[in-house]
Coordinates of C-alpha atoms (C1' of nucleotides) in Angstrom, one line a residue:
Chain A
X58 CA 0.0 0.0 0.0
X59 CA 2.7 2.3 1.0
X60 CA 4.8 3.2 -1.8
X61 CA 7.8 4.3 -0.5
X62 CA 9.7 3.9 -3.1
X63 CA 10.1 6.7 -5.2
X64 CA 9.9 6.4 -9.1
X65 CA 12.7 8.7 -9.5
X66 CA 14.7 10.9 -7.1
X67 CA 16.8 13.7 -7.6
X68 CA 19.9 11.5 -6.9
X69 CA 21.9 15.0 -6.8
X70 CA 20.2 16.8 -4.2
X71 CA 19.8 13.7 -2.1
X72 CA 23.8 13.0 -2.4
X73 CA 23.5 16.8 -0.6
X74 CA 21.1 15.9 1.8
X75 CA 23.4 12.8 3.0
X76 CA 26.3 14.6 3.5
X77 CA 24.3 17.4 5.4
X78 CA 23.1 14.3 7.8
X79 CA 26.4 13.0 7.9
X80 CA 28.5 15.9 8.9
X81 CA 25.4 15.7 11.9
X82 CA 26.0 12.7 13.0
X83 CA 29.6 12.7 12.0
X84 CA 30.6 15.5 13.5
X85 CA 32.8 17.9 11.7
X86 CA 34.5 16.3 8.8
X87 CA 36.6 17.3 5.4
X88 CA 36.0 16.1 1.9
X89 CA 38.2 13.3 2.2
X90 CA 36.4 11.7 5.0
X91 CA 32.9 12.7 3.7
X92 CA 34.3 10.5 0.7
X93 CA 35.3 7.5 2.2
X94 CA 32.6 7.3 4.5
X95 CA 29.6 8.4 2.0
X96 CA 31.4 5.7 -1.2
X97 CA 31.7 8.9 -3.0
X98 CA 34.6 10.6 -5.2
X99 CA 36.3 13.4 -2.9
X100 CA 35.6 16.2 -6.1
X101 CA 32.3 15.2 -6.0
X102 CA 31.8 15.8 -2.2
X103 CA 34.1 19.1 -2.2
X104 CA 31.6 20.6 -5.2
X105 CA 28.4 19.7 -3.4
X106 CA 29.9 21.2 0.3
X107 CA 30.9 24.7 -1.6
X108 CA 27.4 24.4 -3.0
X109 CA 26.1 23.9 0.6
X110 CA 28.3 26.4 1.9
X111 CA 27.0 29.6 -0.7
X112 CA 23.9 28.9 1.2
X113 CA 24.8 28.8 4.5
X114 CA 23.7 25.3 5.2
X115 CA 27.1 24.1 5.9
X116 CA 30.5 26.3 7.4
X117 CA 33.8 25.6 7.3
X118 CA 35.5 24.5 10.3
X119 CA 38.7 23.2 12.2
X120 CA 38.3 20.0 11.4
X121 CA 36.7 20.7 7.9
X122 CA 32.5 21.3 7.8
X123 CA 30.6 21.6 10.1
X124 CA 26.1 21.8 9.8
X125 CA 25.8 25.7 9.2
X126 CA 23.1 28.0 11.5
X127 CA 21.2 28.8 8.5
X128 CA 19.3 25.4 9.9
X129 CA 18.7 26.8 13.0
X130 CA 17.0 30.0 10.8
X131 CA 14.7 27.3 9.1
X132 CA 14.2 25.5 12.1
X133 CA 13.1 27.7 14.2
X134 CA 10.5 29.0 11.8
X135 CA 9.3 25.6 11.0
X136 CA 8.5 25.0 14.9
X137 CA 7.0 28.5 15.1
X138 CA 4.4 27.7 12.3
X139 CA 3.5 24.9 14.0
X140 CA 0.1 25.6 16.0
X141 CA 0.7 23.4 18.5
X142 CA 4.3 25.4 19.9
X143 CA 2.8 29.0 20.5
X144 CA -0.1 27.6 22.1
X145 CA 0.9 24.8 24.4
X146 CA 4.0 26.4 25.3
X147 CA 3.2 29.0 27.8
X148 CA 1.2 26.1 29.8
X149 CA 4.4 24.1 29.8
X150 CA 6.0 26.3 31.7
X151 CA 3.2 26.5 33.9
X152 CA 3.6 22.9 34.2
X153 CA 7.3 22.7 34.8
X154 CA 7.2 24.9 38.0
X155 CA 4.3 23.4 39.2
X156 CA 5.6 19.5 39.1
X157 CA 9.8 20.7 39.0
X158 CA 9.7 17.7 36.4
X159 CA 10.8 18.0 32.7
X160 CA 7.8 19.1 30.3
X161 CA 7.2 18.2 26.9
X162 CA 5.1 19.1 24.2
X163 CA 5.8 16.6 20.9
X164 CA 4.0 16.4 17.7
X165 CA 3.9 14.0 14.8
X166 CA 5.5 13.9 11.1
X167 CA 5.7 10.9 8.8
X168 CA 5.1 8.9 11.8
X169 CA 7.7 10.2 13.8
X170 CA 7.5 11.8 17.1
X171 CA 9.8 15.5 17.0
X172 CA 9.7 17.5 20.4
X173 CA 8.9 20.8 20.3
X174 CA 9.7 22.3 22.8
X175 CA 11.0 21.1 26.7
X176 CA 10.2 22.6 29.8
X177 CA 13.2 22.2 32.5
X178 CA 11.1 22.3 35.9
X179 CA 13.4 22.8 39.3
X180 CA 14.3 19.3 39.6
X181 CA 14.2 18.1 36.0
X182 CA 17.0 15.3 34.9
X183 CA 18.7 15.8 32.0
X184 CA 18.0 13.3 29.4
X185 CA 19.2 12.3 25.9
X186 CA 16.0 14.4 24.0
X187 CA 16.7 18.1 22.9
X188 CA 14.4 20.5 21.7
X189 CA 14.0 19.1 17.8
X190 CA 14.7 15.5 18.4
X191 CA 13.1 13.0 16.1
X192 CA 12.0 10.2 18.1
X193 CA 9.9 6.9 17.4
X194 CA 6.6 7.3 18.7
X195 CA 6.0 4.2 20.4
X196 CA 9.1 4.8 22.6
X197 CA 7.9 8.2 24.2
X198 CA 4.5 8.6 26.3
X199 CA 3.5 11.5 24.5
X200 CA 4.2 9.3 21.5
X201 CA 1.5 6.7 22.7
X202 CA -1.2 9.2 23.3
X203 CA -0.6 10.7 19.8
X204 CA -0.3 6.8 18.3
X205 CA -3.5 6.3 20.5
X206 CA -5.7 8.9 19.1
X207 CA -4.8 7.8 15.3
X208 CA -7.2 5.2 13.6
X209 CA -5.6 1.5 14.1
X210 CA -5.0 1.9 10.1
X211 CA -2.8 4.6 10.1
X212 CA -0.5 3.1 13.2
X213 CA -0.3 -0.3 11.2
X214 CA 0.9 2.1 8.3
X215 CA 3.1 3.4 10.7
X216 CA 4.6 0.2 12.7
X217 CA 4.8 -1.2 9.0
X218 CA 7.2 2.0 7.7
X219 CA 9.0 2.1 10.9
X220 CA 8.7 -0.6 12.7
X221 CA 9.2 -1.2 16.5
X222 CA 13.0 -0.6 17.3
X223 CA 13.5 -1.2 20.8
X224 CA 15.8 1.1 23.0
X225 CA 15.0 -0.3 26.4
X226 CA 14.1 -4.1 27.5
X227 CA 11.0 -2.8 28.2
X228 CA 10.3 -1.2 24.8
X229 CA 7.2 -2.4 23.0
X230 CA 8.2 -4.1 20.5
X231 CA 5.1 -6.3 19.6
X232 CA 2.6 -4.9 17.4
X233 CA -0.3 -6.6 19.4
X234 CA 1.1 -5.3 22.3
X235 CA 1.3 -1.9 21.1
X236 CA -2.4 -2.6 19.7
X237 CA -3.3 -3.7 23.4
X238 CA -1.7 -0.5 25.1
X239 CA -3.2 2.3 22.5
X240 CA -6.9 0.3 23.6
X241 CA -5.6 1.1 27.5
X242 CA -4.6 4.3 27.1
X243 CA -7.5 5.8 24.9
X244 CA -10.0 4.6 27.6
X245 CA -8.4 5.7 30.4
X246 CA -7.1 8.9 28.7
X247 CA -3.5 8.9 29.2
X248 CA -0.5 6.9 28.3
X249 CA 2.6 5.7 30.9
X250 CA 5.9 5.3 30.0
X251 CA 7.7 3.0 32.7
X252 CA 11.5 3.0 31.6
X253 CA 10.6 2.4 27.8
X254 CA 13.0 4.9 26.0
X255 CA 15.6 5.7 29.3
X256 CA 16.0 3.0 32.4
X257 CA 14.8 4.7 35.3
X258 CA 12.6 7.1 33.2
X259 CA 9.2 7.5 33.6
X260 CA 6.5 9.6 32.2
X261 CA 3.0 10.8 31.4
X262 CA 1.4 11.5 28.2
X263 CA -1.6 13.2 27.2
X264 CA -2.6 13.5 23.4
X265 CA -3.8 17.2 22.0
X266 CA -6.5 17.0 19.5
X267 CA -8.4 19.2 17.2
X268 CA -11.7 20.0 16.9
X269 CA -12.2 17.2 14.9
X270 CA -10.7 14.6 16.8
X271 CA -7.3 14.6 15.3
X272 CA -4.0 14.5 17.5
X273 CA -2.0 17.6 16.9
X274 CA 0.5 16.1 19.0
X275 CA 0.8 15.7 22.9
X276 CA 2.3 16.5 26.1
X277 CA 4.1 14.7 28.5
X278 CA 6.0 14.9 31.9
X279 CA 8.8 12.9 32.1
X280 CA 11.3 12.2 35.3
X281 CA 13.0 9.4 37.4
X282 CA 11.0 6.6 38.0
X283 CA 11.0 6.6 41.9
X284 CA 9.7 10.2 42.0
X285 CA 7.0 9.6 39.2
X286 CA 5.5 6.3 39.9
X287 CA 2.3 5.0 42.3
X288 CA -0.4 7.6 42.5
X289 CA 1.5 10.7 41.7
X290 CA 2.0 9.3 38.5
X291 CA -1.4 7.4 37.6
X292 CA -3.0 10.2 39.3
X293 CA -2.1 14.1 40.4
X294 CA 0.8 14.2 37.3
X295 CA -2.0 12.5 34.8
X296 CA -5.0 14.7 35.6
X297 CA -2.5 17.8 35.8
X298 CA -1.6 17.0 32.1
X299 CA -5.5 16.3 30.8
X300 CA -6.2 19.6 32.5
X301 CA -3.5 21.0 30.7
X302 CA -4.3 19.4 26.9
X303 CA -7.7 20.3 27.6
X304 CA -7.2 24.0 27.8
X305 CA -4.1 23.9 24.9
X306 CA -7.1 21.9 22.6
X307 CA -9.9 24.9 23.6
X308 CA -6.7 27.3 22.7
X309 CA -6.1 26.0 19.5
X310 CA -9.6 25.8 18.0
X311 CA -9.6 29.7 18.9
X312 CA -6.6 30.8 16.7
Chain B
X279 CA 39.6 39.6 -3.9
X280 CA 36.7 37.6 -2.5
X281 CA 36.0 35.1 -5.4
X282 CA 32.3 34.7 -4.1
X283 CA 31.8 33.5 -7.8
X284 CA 31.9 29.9 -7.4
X285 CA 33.1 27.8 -10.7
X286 CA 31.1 24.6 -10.7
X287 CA 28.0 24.9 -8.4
X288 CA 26.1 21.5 -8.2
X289 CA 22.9 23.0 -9.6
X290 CA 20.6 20.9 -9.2
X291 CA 21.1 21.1 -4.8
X292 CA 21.0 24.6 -5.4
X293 CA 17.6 24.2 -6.8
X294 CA 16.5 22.0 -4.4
X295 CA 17.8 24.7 -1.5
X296 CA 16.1 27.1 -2.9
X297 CA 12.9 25.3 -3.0
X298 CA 13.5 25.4 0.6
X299 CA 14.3 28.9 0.8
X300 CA 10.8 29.4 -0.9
X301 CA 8.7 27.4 1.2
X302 CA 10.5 29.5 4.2
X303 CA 9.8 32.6 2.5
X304 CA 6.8 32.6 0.8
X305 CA 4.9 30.1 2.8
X306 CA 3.2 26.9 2.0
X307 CA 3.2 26.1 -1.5
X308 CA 2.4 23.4 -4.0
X309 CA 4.7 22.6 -7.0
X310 CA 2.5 24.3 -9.2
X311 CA 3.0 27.6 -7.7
X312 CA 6.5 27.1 -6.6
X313 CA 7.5 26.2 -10.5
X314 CA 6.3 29.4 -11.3
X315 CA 8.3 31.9 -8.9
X316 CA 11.3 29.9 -9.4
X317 CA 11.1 29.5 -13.3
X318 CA 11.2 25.8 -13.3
X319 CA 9.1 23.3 -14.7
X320 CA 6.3 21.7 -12.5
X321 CA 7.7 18.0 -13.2
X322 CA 11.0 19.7 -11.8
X323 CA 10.0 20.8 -8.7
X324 CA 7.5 18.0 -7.9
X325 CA 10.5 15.8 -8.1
X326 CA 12.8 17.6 -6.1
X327 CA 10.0 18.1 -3.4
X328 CA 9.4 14.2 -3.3
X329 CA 13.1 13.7 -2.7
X330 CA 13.2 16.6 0.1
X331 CA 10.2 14.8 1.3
X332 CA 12.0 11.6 1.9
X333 CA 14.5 13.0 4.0
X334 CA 12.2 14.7 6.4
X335 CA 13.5 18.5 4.9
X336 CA 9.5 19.2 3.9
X337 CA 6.1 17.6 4.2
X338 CA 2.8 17.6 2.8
X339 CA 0.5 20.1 4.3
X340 CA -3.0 21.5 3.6
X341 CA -1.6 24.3 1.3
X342 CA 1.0 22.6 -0.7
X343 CA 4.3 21.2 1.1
X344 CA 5.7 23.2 4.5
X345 CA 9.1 22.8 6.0
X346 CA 9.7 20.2 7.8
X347 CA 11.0 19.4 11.5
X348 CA 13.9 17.7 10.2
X349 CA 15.6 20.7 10.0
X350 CA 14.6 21.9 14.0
X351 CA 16.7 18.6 14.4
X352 CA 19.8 20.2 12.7
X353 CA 19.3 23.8 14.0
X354 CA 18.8 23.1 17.5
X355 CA 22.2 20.5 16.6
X356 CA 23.8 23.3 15.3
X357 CA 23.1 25.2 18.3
X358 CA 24.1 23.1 21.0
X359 CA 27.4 22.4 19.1
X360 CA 28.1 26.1 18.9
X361 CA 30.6 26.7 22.5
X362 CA 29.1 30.1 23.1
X363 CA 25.8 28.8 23.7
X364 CA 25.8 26.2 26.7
X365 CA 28.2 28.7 28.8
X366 CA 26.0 32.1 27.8
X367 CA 22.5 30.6 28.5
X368 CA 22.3 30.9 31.9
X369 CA 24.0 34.2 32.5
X370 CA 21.4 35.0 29.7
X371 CA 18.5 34.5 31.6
X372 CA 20.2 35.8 34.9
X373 CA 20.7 38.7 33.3
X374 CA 16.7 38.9 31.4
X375 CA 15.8 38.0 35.4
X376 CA 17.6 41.0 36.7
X377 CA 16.8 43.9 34.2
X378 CA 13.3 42.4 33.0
X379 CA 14.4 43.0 29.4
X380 CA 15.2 41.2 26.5
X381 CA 18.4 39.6 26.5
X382 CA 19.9 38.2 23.3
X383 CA 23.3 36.1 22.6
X384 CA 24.5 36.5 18.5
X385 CA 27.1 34.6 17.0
X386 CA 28.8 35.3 13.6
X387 CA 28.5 33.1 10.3
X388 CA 29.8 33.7 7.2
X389 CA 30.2 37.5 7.9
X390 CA 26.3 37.5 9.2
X391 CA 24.7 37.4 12.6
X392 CA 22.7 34.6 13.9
X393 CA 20.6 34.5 16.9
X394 CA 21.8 31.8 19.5
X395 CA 19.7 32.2 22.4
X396 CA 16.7 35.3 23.7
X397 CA 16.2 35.2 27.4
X398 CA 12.7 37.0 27.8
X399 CA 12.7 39.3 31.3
X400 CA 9.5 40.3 32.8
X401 CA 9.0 43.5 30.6
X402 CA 10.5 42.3 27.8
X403 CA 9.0 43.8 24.6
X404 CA 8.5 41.7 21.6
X405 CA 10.8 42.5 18.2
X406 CA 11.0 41.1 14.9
X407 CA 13.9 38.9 16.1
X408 CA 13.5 35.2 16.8
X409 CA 16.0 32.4 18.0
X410 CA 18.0 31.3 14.7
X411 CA 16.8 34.6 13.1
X412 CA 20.1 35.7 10.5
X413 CA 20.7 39.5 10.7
X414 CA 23.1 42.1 9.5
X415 CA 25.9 42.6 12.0
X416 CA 26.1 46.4 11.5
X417 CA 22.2 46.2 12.6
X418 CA 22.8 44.6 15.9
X419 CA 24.7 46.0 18.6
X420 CA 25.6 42.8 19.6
X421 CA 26.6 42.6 15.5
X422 CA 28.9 45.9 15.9
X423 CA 29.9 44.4 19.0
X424 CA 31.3 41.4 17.2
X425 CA 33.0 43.7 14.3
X426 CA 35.2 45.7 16.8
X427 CA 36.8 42.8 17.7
X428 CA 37.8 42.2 13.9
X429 CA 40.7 43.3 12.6
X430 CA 39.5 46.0 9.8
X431 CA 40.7 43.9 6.6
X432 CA 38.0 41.7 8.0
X433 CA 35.4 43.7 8.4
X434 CA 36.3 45.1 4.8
X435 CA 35.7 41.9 3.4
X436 CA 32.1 41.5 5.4
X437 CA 31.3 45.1 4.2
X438 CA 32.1 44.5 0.7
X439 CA 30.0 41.3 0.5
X440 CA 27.1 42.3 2.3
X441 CA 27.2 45.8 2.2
X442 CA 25.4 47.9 4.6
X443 CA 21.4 47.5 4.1
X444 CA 19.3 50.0 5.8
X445 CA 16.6 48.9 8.2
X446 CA 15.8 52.6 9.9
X447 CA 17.1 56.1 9.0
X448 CA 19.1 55.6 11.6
X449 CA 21.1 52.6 10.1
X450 CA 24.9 53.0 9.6
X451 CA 25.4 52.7 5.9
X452 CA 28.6 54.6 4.9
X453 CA 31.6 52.2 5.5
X454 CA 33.9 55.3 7.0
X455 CA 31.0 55.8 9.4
X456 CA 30.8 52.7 10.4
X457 CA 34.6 52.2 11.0
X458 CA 34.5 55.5 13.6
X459 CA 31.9 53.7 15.3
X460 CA 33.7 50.5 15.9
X461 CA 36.7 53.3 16.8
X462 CA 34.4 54.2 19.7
X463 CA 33.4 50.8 20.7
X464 CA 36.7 49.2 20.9
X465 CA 37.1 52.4 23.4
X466 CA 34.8 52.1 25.6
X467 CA 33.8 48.1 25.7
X468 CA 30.5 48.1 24.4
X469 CA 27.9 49.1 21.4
X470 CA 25.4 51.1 21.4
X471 CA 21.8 50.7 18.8
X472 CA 19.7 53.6 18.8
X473 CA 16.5 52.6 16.5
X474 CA 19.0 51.5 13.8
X475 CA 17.4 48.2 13.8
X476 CA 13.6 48.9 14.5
X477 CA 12.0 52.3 15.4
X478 CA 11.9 52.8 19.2
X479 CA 14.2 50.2 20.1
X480 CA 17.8 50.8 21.8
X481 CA 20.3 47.9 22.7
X482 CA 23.7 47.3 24.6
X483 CA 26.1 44.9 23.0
X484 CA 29.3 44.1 24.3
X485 CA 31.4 41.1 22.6
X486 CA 32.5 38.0 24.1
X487 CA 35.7 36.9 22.5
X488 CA 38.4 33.6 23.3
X489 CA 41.8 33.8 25.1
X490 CA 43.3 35.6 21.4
X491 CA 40.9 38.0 21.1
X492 CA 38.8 36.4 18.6
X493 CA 35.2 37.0 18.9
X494 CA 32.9 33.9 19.2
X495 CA 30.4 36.4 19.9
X496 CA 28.3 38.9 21.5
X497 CA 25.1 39.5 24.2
X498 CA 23.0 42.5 24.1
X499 CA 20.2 43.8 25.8
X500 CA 17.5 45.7 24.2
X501 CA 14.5 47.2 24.7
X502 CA 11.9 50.3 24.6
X503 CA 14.0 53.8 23.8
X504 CA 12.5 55.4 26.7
X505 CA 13.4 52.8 28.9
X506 CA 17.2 51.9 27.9
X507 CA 18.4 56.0 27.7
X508 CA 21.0 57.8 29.6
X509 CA 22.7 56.6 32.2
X510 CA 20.8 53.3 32.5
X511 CA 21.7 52.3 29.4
X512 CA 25.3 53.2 28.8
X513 CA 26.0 52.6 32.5
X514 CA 24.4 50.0 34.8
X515 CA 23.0 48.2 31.7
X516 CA 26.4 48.8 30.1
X517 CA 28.0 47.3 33.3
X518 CA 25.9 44.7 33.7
X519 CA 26.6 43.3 30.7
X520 CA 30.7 43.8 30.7
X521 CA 30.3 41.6 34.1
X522 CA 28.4 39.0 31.9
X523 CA 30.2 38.6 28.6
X524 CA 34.0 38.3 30.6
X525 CA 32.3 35.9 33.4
X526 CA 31.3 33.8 30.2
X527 CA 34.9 34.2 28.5
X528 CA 36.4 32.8 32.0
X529 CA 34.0 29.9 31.3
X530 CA 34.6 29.3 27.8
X531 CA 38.1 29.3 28.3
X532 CA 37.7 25.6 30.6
X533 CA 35.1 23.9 28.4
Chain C
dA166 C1' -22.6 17.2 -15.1
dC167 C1' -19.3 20.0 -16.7
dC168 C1' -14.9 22.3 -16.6
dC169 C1' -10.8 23.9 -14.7
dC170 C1' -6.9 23.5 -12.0
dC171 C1' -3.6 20.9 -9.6
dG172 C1' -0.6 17.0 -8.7
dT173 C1' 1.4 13.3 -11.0
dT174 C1' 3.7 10.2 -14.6
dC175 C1' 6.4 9.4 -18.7
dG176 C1' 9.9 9.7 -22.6
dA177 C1' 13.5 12.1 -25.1
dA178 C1' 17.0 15.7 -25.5
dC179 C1' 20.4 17.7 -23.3
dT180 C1' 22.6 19.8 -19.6
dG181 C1' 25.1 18.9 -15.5
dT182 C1' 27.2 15.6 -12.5
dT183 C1' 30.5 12.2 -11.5
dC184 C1' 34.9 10.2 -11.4
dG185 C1' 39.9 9.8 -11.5
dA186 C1' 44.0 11.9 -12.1
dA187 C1' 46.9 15.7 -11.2
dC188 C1' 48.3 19.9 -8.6
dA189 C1' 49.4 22.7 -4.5
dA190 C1' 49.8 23.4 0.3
dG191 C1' 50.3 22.1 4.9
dA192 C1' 51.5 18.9 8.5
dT193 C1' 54.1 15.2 10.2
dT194 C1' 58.0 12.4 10.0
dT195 C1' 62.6 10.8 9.4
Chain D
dA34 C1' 66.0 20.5 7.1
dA35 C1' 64.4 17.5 3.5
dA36 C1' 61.2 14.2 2.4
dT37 C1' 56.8 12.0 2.5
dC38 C1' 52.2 11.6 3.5
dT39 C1' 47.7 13.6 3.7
dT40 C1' 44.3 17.0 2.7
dG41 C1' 41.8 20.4 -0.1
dT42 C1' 41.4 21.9 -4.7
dT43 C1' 41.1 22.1 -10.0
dC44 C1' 40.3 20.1 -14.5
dG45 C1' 38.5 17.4 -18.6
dA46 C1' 35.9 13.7 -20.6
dA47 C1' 32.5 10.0 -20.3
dC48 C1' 28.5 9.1 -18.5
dA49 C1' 24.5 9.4 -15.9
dG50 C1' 20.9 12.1 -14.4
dT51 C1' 18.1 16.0 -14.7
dT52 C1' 15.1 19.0 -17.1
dC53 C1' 11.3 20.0 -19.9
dG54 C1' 6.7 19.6 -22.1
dA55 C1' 3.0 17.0 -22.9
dA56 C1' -0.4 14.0 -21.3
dC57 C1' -3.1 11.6 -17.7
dG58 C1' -6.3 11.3 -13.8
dG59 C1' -8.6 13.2 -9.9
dG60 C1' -10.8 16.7 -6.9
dG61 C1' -13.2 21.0 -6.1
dG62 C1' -15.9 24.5 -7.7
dT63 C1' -19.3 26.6 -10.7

DNA sequence: ACCCCCGTTCGAACTGTTCGAACAAGATTT
DNA sequence: AAATCTTGTTCGAACAGTTCGAACGGGGGT
């Protein structure tokens, strides 16, 4: 059903692209290394990183080219177009001095969880997920709860694209499972995550839907699992956060 | 002496770059309407929007295609791999705490100013400038800021490829002018911006440079004319922020 | 029910990219 | 200090890929 693959693509530009995710995950790296490391010739790497660098995407560095903030320029703008940011964001504040946990708000794209925006509360742990990170849904509790308000067809289409990678021993990685868990959480409104992404990491997540059902993404307080667990957890964090959704959701449909 | 003309751009990323550029720019836009501004063949750019597409860079949307989140990933990367940021955050929102205005850390790129990081203090007025935002340095006091700790040749070379754009009629736009102005700066420590930016809005820049006097960058604190005048603004704000930017060069100097 | 506009697919002409070799410059080594 | 290795850069030719225009199919509006 899903045709990923694409008839033809522009082979050029996505030769670009890779080196642009490379020299992210890479770190900083010449044209010699791009080379070796992407199978390509090292004149062919050097002519697409001076393209790249005329339009700031890329900047030379010490130890060759590193990703340029012209990304941050179109990053920035793509979170602030998103409805979801402006509205939910002032309430995550809210939420993160309330609680002192770390806040979350995360929306979906092509099946993908990508947080918007964290709120550091007074005694919030650091964790591995930045502002931006693209995440697999199932693996985050604000994940669930958007997985959870989708139609069962479109999370097959997305367990079948992505699968069910598992980060944790305790990451679902059984699609009836998953099936079993979206059933729990849409009827009792909220979805857990018990050390499923991070060990010793739990969380909350509530989904944020439009007017017409649909999950603009969610919200979710995450922290260490012996501060949120038992009824803090199941209850005062969990109705703290459908309070919150619920008056981000009346907020959206009014802007 | 600048051979900005490059010989052999790889043309076909450029297009696909500035497909991005246009979706950032213009808004959300389908290939039909994106062929048109950019003189390219519908085919063309539905190709190249399918290939961005599979790489996360843009995604389908009600309009047409958007930008995607794939590229808050690599900003907020870029970010957090910049030094300046992680040691000039939290003074930055010590400082927003203590004057209740806007605070704002710039770094340089390619002879251009990018917005790190914007502490908001309690009064703090809202400008045209966002996180990631790309500005003229000779617009910014941070931006002047950061060209008084050039050597002259350099800012020579950032004048004559970007020459010096008006905002205000207050803008610096003759090169001469501009160089007695850095004169004074280097003098006294820090910049001043009288509305050159934006009407009505005056900022303090000082520069925040490594252990051989190379800027990495610059904080500034602006805010409402009437409120940042006189002896606030060229004295305790002034002060304030000299305290800041060498308590953060201490820092970056042990990271 | 019609039409128009938009997104999509396809084939052929051609433009642009890729590759490998060669050059220059800097760093590291002997 | 000379020599050698590596890296970034330039160049030309063969090739591969992109571009374009036309045509198809679908959805919304009149």
């Amino acid at each position: 059903m899903t045709d990923d693959e694409q008839r033809r693509p522009v082979t050029t530009a996505a030769t670009s692209l890779g080196i642009l995710e490379r020299l992210k995950s890479g770190g900083p790296m010449g044209p010699t290394g791009l080379a070796s490391e992407l199978g390509l010739a090292k004149s062919t790497v050097h002519r697409h990183l001076k393209t790249l660098e005329r339009e700031g995407f890329v900047v030379p560095d010490d130890d060759g080219y590193r990703v340029g903030l012209r990304l941050l320029d179109f990053g920035i703008y793509a979170r602030d177009q998103h409805q979801l940011y402006e509205v939910a964001k002032p309430k995550l504040d809210e939420l993160a001095e309330q609680t002192g946990e770390k806040v979350w708000c995360v929306t979906e794209e092509q099946g993908r969880g990508f947080h918007l925006y964290g709120a550091a509360g007074a005694h919030s742990v650091r964790t591995p997920a930045r502002e931006g990170t693209r995440s697999y849904l199932h693996q985050l509790a604000a994940g669930k709860a958007i997985l959870s308000a989708f139609p069962d067809e479109r999370v097959r289409d997305i367990v079948d694209r992505h699968g069910l990678p598992a980060k944790t021993p305790r990451t679902i990685t059984d699609p009836d499972a998953l099936f079993e868990e979206l059933a729990t959480i849409r009827e009792r409104g909220f979805a857990l995550n018990r050390e499923e992404i991070v060990p010793k990491l739990h969380a909350v997540g509530v989904a944020v839907t439009d007017n017409e059902g649909h999950p603009v993404g969610a919200i979710s307080i995450s922290g260490p699992s012996n501060r949120l667990r038992g009824d803090r957890l199941t209850g005062d964090l969990a109705d703290l956060l459908l309070g919150a959704a619920n008056e981000v959701e009346i907020n959206l449909n009014f802007s």
